[in-house]
PDB file of C-alpha atoms and ligand atoms in Angstrom:
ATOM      1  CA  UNK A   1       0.000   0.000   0.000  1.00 98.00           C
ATOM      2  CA  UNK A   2       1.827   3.197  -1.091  1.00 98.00           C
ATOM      3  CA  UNK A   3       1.325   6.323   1.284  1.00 98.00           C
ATOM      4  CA  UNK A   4      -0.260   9.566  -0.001  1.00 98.00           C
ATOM      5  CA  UNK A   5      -0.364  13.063   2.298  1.00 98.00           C
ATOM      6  CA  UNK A   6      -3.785  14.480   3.153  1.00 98.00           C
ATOM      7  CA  UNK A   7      -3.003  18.210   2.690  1.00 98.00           C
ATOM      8  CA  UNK A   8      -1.987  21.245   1.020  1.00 98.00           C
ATOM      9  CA  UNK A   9       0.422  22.297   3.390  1.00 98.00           C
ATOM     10  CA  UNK A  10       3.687  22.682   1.501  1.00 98.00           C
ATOM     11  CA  UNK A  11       5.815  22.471   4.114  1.00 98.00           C
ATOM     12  CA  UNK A  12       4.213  19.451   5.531  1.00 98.00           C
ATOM     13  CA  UNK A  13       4.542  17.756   1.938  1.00 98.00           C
ATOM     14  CA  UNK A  14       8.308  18.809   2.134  1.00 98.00           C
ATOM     15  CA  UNK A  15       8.825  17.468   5.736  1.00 98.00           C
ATOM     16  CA  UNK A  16       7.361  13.949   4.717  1.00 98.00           C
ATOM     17  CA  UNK A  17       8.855  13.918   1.083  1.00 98.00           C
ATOM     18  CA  UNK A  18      12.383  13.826   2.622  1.00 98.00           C
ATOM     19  CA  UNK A  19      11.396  10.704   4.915  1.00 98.00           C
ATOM     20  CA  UNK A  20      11.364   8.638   1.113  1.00 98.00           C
ATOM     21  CA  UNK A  21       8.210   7.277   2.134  1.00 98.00           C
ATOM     22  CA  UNK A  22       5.425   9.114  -0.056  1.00 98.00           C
ATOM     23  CA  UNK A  23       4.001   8.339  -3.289  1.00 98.00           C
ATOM     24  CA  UNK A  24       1.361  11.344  -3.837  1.00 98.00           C
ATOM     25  CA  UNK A  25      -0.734  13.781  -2.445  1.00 98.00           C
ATOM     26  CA  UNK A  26      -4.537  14.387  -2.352  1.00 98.00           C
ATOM     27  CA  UNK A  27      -5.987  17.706  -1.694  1.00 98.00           C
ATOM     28  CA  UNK A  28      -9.638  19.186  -1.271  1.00 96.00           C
ATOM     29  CA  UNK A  29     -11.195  22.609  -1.339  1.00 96.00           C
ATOM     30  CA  UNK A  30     -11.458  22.496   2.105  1.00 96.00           C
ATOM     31  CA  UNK A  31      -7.362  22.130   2.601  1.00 96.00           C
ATOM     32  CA  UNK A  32      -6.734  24.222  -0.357  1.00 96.00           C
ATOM     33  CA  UNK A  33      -9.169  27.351   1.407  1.00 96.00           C
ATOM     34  CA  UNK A  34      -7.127  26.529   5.010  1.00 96.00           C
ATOM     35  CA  UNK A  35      -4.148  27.555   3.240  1.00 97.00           C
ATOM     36  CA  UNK A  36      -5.184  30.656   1.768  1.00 96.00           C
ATOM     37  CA  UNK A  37      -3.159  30.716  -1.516  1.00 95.00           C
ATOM     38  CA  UNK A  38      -3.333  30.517  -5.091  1.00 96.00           C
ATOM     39  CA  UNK A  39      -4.736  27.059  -6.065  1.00 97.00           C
ATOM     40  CA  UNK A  40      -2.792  26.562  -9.363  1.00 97.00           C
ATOM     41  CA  UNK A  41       0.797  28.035  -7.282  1.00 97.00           C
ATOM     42  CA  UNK A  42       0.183  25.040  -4.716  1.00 98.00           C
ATOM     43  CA  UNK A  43      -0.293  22.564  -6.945  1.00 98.00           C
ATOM     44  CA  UNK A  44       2.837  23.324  -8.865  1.00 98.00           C
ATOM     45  CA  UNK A  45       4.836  23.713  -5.928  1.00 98.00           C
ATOM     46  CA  UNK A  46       3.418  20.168  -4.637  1.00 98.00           C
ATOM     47  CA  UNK A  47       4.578  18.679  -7.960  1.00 98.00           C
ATOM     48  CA  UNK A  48       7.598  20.107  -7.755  1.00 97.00           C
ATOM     49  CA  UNK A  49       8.283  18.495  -4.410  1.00 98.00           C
ATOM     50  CA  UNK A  50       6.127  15.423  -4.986  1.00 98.00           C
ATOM     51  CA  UNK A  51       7.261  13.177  -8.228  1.00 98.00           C
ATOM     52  CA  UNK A  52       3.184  10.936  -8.398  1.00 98.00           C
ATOM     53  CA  UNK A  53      -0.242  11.063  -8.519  1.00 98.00           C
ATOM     54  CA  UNK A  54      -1.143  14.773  -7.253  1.00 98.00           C
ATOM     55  CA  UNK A  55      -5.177  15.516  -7.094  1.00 98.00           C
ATOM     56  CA  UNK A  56      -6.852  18.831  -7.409  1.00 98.00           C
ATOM     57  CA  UNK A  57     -10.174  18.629  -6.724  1.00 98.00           C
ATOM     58  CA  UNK A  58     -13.187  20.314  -9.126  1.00 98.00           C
ATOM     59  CA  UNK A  59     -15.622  22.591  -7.674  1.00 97.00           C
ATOM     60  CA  UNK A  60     -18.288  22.279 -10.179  1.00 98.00           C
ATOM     61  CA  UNK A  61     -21.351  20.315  -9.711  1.00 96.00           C
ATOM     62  CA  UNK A  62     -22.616  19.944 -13.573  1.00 98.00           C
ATOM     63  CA  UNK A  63     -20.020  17.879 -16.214  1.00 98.00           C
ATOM     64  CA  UNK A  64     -19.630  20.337 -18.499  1.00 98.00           C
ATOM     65  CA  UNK A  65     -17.997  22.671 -15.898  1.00 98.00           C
ATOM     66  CA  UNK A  66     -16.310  20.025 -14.448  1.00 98.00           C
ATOM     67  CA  UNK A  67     -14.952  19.111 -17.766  1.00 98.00           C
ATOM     68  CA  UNK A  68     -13.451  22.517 -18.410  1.00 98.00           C
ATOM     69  CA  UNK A  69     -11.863  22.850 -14.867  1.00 98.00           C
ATOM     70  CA  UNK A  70     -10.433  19.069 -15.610  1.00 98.00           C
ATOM     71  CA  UNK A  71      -8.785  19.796 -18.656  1.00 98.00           C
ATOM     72  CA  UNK A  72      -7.604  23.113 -17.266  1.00 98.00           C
ATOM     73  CA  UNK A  73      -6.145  21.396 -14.158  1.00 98.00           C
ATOM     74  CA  UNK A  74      -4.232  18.890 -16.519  1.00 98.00           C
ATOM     75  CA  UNK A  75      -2.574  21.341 -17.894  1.00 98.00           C
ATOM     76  CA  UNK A  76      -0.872  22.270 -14.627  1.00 98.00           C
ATOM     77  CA  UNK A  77       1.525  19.245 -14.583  1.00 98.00           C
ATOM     78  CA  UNK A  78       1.478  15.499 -16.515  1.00 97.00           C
ATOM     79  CA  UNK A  79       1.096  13.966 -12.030  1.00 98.00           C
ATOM     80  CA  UNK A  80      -2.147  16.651 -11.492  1.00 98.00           C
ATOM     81  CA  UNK A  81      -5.090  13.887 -11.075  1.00 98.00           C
ATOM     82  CA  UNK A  82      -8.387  15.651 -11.324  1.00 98.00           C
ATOM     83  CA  UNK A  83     -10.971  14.996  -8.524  1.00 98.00           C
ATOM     84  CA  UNK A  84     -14.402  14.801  -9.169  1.00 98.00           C
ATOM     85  CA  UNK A  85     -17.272  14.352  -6.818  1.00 98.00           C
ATOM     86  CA  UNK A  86     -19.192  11.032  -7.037  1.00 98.00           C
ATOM     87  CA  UNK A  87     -22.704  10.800  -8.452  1.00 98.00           C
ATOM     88  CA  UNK A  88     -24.277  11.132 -12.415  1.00 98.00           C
ATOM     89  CA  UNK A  89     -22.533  14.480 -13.386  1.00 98.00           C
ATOM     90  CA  UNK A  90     -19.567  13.460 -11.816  1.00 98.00           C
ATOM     91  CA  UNK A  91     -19.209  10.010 -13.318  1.00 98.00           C
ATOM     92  CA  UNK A  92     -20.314  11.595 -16.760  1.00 98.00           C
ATOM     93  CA  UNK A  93     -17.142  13.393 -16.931  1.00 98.00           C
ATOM     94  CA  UNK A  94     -14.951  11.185 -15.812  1.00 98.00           C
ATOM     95  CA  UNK A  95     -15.971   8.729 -18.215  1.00 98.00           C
ATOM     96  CA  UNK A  96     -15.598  11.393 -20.837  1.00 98.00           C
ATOM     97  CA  UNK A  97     -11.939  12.398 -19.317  1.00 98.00           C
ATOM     98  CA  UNK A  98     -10.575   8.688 -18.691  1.00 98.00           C
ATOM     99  CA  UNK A  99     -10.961   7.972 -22.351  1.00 98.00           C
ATOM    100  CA  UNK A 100      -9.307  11.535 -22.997  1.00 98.00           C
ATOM    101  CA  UNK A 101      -6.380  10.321 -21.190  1.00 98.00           C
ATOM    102  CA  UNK A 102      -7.134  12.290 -17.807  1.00 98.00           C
ATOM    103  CA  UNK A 103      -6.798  10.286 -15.140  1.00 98.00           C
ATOM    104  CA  UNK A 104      -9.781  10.612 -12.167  1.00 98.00           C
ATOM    105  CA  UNK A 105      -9.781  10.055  -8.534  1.00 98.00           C
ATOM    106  CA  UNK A 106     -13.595   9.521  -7.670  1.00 98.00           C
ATOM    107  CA  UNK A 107     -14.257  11.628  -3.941  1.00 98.00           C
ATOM    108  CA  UNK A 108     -17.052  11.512  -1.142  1.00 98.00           C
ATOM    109  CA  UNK A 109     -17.434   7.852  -1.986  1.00 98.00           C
ATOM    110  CA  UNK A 110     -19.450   6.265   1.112  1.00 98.00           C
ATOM    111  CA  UNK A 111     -20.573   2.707  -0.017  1.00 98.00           C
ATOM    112  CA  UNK A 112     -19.226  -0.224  -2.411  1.00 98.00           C
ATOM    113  CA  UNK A 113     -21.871   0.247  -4.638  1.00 98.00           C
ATOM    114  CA  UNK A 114     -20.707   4.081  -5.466  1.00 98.00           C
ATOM    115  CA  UNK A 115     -16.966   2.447  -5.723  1.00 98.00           C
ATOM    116  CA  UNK A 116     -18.071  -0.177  -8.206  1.00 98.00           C
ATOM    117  CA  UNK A 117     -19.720   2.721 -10.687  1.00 98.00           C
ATOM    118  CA  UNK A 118     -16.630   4.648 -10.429  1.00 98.00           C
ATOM    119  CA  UNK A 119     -14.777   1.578 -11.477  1.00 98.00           C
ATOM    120  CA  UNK A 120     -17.136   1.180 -14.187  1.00 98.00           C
ATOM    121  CA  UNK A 121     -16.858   4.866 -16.042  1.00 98.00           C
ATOM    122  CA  UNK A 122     -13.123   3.828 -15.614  1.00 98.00           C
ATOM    123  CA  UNK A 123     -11.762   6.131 -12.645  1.00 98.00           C
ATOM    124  CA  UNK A 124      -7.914   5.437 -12.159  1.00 98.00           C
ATOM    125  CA  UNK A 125      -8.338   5.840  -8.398  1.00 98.00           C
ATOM    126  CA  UNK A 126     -11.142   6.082  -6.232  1.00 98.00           C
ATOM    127  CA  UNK A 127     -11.812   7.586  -2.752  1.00 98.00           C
ATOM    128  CA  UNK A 128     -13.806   5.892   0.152  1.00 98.00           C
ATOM    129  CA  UNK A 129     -14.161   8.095   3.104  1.00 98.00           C
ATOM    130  CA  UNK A 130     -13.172   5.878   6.379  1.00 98.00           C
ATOM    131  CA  UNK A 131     -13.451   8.154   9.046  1.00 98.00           C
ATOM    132  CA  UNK A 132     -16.824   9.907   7.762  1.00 98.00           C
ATOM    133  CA  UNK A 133     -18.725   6.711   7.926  1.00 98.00           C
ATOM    134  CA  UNK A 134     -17.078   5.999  11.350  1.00 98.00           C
ATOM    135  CA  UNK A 135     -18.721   9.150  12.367  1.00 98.00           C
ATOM    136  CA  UNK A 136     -21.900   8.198  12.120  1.00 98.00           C
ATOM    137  CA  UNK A 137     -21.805   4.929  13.097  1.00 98.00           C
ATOM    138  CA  UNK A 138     -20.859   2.956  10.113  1.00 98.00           C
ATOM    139  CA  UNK A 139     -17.679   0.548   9.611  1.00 98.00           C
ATOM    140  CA  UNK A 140     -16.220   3.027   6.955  1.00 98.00           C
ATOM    141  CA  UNK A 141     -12.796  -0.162   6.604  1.00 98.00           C
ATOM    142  CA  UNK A 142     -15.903  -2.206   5.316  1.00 98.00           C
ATOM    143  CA  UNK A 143     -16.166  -0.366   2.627  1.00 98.00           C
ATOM    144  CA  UNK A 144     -12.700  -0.333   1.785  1.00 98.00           C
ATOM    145  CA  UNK A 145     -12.586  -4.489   2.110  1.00 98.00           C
ATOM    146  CA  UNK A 146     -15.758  -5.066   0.369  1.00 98.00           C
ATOM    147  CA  UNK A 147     -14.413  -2.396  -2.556  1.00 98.00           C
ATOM    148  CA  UNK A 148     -10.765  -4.441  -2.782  1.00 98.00           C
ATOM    149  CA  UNK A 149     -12.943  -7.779  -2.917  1.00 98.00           C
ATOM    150  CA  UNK A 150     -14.839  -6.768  -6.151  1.00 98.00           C
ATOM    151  CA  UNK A 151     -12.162  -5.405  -8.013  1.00 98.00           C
ATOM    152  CA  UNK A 152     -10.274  -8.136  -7.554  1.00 98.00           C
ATOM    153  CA  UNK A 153     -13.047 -10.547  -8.397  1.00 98.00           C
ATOM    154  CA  UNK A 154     -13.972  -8.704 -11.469  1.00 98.00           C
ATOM    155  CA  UNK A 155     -10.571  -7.290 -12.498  1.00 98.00           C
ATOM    156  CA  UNK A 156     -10.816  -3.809 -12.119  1.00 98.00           C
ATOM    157  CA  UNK A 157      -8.070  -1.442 -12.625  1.00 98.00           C
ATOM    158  CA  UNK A 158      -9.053   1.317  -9.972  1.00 98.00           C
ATOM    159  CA  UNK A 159      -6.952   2.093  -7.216  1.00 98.00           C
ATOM    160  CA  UNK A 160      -8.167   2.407  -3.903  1.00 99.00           C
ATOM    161  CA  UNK A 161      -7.188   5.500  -2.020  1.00 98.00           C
ATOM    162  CA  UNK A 162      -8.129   4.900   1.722  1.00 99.00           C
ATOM    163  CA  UNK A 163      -9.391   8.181   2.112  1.00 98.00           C
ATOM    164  CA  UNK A 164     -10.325  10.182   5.499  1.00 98.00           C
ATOM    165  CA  UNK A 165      -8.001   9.033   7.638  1.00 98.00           C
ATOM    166  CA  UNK A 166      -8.147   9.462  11.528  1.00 98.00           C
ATOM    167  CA  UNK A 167      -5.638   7.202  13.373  1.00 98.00           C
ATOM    168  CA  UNK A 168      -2.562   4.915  13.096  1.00 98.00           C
ATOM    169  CA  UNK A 169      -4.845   1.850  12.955  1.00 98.00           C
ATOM    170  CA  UNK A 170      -6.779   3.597  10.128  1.00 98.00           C
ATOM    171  CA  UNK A 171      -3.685   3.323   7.788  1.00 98.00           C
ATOM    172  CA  UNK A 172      -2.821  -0.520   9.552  1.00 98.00           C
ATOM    173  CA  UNK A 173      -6.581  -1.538   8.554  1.00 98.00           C
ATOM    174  CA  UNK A 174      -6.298   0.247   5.584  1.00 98.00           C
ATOM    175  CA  UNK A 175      -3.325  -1.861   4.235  1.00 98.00           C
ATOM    176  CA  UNK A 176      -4.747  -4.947   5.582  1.00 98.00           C
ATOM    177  CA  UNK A 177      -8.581  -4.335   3.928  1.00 98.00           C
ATOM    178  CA  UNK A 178      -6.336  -4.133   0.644  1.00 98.00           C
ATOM    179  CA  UNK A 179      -6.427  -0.832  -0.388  1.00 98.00           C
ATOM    180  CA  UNK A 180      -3.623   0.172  -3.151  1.00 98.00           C
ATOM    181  CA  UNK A 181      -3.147   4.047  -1.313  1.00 98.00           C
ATOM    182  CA  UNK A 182      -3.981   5.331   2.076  1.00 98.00           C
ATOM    183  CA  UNK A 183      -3.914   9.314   1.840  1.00 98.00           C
ATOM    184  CA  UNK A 184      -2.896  10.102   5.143  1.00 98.00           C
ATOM    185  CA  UNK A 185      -3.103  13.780   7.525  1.00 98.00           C
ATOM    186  CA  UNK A 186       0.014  14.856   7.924  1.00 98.00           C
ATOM    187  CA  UNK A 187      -0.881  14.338  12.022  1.00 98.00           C
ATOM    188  CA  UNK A 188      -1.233  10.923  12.040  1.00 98.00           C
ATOM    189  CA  UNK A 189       1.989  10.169   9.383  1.00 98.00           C
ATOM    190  CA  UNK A 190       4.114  11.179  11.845  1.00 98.00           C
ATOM    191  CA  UNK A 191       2.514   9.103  14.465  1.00 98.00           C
ATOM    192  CA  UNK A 192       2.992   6.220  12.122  1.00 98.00           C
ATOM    193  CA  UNK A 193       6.464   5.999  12.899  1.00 97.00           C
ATOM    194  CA  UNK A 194       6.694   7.471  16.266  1.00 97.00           C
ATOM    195  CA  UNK A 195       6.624   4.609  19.578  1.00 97.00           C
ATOM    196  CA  UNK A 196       6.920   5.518  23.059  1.00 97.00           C
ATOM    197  CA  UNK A 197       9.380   2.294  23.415  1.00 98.00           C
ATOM    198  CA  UNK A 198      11.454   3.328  20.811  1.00 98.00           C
ATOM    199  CA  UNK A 199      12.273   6.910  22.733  1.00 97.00           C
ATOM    200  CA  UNK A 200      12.469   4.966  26.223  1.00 98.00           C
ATOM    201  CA  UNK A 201      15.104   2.330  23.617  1.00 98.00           C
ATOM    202  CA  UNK A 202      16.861   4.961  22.353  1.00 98.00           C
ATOM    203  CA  UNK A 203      17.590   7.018  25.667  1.00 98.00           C
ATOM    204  CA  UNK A 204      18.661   3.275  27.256  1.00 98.00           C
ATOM    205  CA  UNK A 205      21.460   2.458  24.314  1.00 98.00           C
ATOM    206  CA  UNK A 206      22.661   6.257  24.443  1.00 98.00           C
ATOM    207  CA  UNK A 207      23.405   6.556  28.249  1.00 98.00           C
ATOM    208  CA  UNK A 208      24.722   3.199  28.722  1.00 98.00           C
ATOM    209  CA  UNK A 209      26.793   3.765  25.366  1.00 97.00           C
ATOM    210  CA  UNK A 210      27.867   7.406  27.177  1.00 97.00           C
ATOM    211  CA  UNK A 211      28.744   5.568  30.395  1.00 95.00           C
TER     212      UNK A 211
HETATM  213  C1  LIG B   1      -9.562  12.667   0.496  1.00 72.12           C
HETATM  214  O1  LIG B   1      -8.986  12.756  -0.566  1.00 72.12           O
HETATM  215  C2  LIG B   1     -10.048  13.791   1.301  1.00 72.12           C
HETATM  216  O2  LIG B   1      -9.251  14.916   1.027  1.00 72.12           O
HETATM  217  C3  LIG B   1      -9.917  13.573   2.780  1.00 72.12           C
HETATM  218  O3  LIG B   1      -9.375  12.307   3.087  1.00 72.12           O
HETATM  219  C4  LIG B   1     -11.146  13.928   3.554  1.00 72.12           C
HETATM  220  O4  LIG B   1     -10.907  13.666   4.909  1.00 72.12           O
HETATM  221  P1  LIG B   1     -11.733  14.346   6.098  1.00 72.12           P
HETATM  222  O5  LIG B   1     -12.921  13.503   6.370  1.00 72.12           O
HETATM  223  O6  LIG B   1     -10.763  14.316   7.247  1.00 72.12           O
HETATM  224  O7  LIG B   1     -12.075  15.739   5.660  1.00 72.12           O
END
């Protein structure tokens, strides 16, 4: 399971770039508004730092707008992967842009049956939202298992981006449920490799070393 960063925090993305350990980077309009800058400037900058898949997310709601902000997006960079919002419109156009050459990551998906439509318009990557469905009291990993099951079983070439991430065991799940990506807050990936023992370890081997 390769490891994507939840955010449009530049810095962040540097940070965790220079650890080796990231493939991508996912962004929303929600993350791009917290950081109050240019859209198209952070996206470049991300791909500058950040050599894979890097999605920018539409805000239209109808395809033909979301068409024209795709193919204006692509232009950024050849790694900008345009996000589109599940649902008719949405799959419309990414049906329309896969077979352009665009390749889709299909957001705000919430149940296997939305992930196996996506599949079918032919997203390259799709999105289910863990920690949402958590929220309100649904196994959001389910989704993620049940979503790895069928596109195995049916040979589909969407990747699944384990998407809305809360916790450590989120990511653990995540790569055991199958998923191909687990976008990740830049919070919890750097309590991915942090353990209490390992401090307490370290502090051991350097005083007795020092003594
Ligand atoms: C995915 O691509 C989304 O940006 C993100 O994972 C949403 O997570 P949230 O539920 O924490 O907003």
């Amino acid at each position: 399971m390769k490891l994507f960063l939840d955010t449009a925090n530049v810095d962040d993305i540097k940070e965790i770039a220079a650890w080796g350990i990231l493939s991508g980077v996912t962004t929303n309009p929600s993350l791009i508004a917290r950081e109050g800058r240019d859209f198209r400037e952070v996206i470049g900058e991300i791909c500058d730092i950040v050599d894979g898949p890097i999605s920018a997310e539409v805000i239209s709601t109808e395809r033909e707008g979301m068409l024209r902000e795709a193919r204006e997006k692509a232009e950024w960079h050849e790694n900008v992967v345009i996000k589109i919002p599940m649902g008719k419109e949405g799959l419309a156009a990414v049906s329309i842009l896969e077979k352009e050459g665009l390749r889709c990551n299909v957001t705000l998906v919430f149940s296997a049956a939305q992930g196996y439509t996506a599949a079918l318009a032919g997203a390259s990557f799709v999105s289910p939202f863990v920690g949402r469905l958590d929220d309100i009291g649904i196994p959001g990993m389910e989704v993620v298992a049940d979503l790895a099951e069928i596109y195995d079983l049916h040979g589909f070439g969407t990747r699944i981006i384990a998407a809305s991430i809360r916790h450590t065991q989120h990511v653990e799940q995540a790569a055991l449920a199958g998923a191909h990506i687990a976008t990740v807050p830049t919070a919890v990936v750097r309590k991915l490799v942090e353990h209490p023992l390992t401090d307490i370890g370290l502090e051991k081997f350097l005083s007795d070393w020092n003594k």
